[in-house]
Short mmCIF file of C-alpha atoms and ligand atoms in Angstrom, two decimals:
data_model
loop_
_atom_site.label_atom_id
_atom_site.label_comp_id
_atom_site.label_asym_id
_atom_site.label_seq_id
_atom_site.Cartn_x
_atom_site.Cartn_y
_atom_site.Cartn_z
CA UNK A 14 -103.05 27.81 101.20
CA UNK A 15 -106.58 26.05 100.76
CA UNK A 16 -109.58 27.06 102.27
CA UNK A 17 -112.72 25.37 101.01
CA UNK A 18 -112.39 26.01 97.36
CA UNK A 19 -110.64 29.02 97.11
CA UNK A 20 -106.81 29.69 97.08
CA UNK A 21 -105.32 32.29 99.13
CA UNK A 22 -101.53 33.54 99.15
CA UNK A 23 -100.00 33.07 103.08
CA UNK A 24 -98.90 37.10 102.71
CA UNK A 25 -100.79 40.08 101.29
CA UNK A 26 -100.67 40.74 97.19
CA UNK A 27 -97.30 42.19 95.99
CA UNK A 28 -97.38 45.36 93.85
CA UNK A 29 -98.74 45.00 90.38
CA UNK A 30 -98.97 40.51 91.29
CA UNK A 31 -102.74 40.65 89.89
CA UNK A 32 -103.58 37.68 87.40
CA UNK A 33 -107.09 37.97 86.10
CA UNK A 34 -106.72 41.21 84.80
CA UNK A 35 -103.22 41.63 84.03
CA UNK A 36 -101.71 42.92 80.85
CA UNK A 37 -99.52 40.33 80.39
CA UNK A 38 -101.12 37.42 80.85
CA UNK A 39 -104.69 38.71 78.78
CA UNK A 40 -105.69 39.93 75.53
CA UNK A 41 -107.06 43.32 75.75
CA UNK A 42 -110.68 43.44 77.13
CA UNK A 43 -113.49 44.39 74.68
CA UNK A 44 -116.99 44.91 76.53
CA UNK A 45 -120.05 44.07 74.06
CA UNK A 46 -123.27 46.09 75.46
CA UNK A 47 -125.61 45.68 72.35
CA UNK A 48 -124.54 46.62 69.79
CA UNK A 49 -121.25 48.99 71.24
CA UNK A 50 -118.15 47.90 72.25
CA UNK A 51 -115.84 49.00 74.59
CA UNK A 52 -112.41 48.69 74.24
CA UNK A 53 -109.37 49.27 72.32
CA UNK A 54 -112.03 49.20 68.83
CA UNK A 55 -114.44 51.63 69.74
CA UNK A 56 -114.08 55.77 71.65
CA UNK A 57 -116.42 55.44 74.12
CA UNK A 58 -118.03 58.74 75.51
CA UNK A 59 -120.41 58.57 78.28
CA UNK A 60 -122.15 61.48 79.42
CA UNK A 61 -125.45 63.14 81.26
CA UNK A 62 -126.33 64.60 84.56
CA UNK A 63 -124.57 63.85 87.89
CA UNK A 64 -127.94 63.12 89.36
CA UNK A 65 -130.83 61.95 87.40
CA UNK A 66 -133.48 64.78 88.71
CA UNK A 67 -136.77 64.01 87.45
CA UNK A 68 -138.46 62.53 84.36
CA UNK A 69 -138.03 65.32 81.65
CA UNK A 70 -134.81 66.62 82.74
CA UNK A 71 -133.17 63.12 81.83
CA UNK A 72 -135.36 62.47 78.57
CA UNK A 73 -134.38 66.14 77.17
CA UNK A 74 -130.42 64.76 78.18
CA UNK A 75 -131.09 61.21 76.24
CA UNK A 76 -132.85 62.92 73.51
CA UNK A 77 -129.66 65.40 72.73
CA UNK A 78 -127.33 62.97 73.54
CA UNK A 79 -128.64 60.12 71.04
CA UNK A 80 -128.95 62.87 68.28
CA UNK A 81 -125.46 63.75 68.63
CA UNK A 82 -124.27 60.08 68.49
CA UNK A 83 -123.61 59.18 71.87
CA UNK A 84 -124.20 56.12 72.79
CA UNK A 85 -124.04 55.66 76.84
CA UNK A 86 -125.84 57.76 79.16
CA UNK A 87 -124.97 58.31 82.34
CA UNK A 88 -127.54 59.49 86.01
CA UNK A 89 -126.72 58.65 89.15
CA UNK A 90 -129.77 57.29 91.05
CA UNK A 91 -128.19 56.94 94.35
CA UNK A 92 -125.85 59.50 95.29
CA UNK A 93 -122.98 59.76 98.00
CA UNK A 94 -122.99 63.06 98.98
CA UNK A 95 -120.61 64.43 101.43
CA UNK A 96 -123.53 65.91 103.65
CA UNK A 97 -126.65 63.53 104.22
CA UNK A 98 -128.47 67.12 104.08
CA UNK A 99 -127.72 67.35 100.54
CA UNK A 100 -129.59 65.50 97.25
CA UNK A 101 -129.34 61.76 97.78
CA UNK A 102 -130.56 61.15 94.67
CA UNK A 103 -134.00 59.55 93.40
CA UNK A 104 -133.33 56.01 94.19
CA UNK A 105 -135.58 53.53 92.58
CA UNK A 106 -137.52 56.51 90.89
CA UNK A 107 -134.34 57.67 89.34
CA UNK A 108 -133.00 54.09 87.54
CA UNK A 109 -136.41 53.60 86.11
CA UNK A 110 -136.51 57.00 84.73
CA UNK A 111 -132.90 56.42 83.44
CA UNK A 112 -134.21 53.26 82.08
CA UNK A 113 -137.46 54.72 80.12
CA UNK A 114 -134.94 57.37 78.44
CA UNK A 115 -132.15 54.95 77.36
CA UNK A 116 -134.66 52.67 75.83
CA UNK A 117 -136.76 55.50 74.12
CA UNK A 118 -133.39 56.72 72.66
CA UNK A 119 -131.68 53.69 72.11
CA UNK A 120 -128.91 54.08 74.74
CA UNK A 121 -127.15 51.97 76.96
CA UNK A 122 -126.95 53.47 80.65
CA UNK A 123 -124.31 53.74 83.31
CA UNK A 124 -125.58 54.65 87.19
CA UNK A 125 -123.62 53.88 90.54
CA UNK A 126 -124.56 51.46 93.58
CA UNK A 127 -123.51 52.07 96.73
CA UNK A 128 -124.79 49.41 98.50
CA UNK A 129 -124.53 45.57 98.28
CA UNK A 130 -128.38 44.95 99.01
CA UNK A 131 -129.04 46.93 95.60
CA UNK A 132 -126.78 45.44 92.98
CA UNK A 133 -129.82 43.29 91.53
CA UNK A 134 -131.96 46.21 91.59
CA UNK A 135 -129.57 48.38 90.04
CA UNK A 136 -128.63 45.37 87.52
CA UNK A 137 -132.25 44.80 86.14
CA UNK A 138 -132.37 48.87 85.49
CA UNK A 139 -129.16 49.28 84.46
CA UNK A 140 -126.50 48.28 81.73
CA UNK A 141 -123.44 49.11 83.34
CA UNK A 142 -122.92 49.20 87.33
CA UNK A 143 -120.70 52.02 88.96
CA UNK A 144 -118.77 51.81 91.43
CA UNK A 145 -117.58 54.97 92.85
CA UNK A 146 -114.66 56.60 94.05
CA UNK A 147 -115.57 56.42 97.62
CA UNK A 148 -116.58 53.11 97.14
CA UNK A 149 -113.59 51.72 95.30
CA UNK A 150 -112.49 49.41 98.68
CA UNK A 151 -115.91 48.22 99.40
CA UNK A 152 -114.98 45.06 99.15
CA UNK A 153 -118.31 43.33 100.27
CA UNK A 154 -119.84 45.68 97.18
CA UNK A 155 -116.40 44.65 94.53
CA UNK A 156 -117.50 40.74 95.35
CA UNK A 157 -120.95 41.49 94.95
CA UNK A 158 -121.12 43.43 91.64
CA UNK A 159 -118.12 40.76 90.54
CA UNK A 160 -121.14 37.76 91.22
CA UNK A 161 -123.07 40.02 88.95
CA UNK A 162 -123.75 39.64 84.70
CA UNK A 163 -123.17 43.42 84.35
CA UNK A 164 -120.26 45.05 82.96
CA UNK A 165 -118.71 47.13 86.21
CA UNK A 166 -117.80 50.98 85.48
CA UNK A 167 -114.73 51.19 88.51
CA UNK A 168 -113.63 54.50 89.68
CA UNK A 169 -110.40 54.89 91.00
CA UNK A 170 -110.65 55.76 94.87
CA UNK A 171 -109.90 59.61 95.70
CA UNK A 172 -107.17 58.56 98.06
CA UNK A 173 -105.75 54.92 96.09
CA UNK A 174 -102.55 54.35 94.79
CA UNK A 175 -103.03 52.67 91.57
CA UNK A 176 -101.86 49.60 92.66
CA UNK A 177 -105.12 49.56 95.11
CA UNK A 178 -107.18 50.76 92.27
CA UNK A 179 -105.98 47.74 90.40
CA UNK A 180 -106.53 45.30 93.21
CA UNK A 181 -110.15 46.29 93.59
CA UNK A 182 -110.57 45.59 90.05
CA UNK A 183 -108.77 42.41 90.47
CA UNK A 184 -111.27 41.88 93.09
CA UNK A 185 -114.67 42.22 90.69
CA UNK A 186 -112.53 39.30 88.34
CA UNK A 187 -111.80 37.15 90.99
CA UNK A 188 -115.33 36.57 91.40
CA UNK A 189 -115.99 36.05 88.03
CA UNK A 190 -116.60 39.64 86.35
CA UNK A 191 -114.05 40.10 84.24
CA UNK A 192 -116.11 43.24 82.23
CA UNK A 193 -114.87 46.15 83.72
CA UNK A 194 -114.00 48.97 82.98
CA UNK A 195 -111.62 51.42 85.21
CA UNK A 196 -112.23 55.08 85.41
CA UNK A 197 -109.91 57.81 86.81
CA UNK A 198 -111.48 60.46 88.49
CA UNK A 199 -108.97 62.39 89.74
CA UNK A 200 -107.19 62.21 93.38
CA UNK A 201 -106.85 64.42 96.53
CA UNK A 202 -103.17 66.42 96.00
CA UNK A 203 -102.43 69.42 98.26
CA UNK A 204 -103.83 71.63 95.06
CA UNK A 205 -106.82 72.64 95.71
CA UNK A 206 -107.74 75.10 92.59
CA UNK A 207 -109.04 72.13 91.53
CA UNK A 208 -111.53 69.55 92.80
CA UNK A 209 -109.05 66.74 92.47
CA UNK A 210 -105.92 66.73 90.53
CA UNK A 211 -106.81 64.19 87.40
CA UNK A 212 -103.81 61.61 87.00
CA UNK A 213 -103.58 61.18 83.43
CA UNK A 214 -100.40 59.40 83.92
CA UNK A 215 -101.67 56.75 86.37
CA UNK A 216 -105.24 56.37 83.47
CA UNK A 217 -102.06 55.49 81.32
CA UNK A 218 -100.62 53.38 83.54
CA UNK A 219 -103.41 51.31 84.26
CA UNK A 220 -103.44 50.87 80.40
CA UNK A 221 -100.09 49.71 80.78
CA UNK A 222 -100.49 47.28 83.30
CA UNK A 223 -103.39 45.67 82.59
CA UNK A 224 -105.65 44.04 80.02
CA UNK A 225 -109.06 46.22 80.84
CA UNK A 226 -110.25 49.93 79.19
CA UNK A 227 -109.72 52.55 80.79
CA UNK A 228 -111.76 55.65 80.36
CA UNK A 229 -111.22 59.43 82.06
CA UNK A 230 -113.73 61.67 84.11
CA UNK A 231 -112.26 64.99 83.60
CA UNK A 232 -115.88 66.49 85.10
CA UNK A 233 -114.86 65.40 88.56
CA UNK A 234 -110.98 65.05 87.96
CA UNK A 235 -111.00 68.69 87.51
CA UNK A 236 -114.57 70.47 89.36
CA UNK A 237 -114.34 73.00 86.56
CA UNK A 238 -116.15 73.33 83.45
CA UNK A 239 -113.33 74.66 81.77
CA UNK A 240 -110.90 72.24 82.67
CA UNK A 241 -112.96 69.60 81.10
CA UNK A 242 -112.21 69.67 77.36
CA UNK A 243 -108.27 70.02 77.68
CA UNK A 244 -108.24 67.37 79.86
CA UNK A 245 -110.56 64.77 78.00
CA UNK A 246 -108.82 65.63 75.24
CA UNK A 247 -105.74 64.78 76.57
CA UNK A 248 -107.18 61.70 78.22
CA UNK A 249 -107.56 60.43 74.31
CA UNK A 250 -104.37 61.77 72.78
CA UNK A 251 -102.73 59.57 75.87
CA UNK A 252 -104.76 56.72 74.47
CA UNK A 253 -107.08 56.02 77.14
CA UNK A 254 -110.33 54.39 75.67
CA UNK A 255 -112.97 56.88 76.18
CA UNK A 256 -114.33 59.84 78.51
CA UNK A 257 -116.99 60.09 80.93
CA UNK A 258 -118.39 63.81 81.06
CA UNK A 259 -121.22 65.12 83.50
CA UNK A 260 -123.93 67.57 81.06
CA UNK A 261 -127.24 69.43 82.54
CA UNK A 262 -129.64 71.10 80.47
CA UNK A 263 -129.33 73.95 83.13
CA UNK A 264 -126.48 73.71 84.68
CA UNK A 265 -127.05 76.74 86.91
CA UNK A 266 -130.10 74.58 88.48
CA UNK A 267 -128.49 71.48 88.92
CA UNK A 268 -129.33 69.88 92.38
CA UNK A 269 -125.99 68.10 92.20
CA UNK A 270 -122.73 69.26 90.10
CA UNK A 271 -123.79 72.22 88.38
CA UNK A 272 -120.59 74.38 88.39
CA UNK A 273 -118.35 71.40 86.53
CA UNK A 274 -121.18 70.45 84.14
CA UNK A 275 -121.57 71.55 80.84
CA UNK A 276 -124.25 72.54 79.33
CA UNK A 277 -125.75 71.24 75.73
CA UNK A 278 -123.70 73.45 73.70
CA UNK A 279 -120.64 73.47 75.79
CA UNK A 280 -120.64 69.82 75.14
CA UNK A 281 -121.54 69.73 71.91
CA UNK A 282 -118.53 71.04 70.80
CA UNK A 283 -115.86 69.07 73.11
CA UNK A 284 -117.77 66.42 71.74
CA UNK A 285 -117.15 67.24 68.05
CA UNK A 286 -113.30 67.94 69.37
CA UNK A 287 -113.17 64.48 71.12
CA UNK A 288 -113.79 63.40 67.91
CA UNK A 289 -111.53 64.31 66.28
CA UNK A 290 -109.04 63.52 68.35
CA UNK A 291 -109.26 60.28 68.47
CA UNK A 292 -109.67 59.94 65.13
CA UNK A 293 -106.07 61.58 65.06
CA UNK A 294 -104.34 59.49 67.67
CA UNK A 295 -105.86 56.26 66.01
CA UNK A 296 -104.61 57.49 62.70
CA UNK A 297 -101.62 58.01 64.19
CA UNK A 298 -100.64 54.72 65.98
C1 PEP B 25 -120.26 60.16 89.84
O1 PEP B 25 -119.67 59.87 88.78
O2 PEP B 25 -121.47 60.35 89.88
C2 PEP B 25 -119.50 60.28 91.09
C3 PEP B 25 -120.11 60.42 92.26
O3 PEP B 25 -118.18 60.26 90.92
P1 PEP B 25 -117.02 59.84 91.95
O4 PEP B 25 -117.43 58.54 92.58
O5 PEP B 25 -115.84 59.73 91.05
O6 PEP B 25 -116.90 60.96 92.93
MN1 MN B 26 -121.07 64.40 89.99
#
């Protein structure tokens, strides 16, 4: 079925029927951001605040991070928060302060858009666009950040199967996108000790089925602090690609986040353990 220059299918998308992006039909994806790579080469940990807060809260983040090695820090600018009482985050204010830090410590930076009208803006401050969990079936926003140069950070909706997880990605591709990266986040189970309950099996699967990296979030897979480093380390040992963990300098004061971020030393060590992890599992394939 034509329709101007596109081709459609006359019914909807079977399971797993995804082309661009599909295991079987593509070499695995590496992402080159400078002088990183993301992929099946390279452990890729991303980490910093939930919400960027103000200048010198996300310098002192950059400046730890960049001394410990890491290479991709993450701040969201515009938030989507359940209440529209709570922290929206800083908006334009917050991806140029983002910006000034990843540049003073040679970082490459990860922050969400939530809104199609803001991809450019988002795009010029940013290396790497996220799209979030509630916004995983956007699909005006998947075509727009999939017309854009930017590597796309996709998180896996709180309520999609993984075969709609997939399809969204399949979405960013079909417009011409093909760096992205998928992200589980954890979905909404009848367990609720925990924020979400984090699908390590479906991060696998997603590995499985198709050609892109796939990191974890264990910080909002989980809500708890202490869930974090078991499950990012399990996240590598399954051979996902990387981790994406949420760090304050004061947790306690965080406007967004606080009681499933870690703080400096908290990471610092899941870091070192990360680590060492993967340099086990890679030793080991
Ligand atoms: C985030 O990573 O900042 C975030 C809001 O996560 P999610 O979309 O997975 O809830
Ligand atoms: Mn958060």
């Amino acid at each position: 079925l034509k329709i101007l220059s596109k081709t459609y299918k006359q019914s909807g998308g079977n399971p797993m029927d995804f082309g661009l992006i599909s295991k079987k039909k593509n070499n695995p994806t590496t992402i080159k951001i400078g002088n990183i790579s993301i992929g099946p080469e390279e452990l890729t940990v991303i980490a910093g605040p939930c919400s960027v807060e103000n200048n010198s809260q996300i310098d002192e983040t950059a400046y730890f991070l960049s001394q410990l090695g890491v290479k991709v820090l993450r701040g969201g600018a515009y938030k989507p928060r359940t209440s529209p009482y709570d922290f929206q985050g800083l908006g334009e204010d917050g991806l140029k302060y983002l910006k000034e830090a990843k540049d003073k410590f040679e970082m490459y930076s990860v922050t969400e858009v939530m809104d199609t009208r803001d991809v450019e803006k988002v795009a010029f401050y940013a290396d790497i666009l996220q799209v979030g969990s509630r916004n995983m079936q956007n699909f005006a926003l998947l075509k727009e950040v999939g017309k854009s140069k930017r590597p796309v950070l996709l998180k896996r909706g709180f309520a999609s199967t993984l075969n709609e997880w997939l399809y969204a990605a399949e979405y960013i591709a079909s417009e011409g996108n093909l760096n992205i990266i998928l992200c589980e986040r954890g979905i909404r189970t009848y367990e609720s000790y925990t924020r979400n309950t984090l699908d390590i099996a479906g991060a696998v699967a997603a590995k499985l089925n198709t050609c892109l990296p796939v990191i974890v979030d264990p910080s909002h897979g989980t809500g708890r602090k202490e869930l974090v480093e078991p499950m990012a380390l399990a996240s590598i040992a399954s051979g996902c690609n990387g981790v994406m963990i949420e760090i304050h300098p004061k947790p306690d004061t965080a406007l967004c986040d606080g009681h499933q971020s870690l703080n400096f030393a908290e990471f610092e060590k899941v870091y070192r353990r990360i680590k060492d992890m993967y340099n086990f599992s890679a030793s080991n394939i």
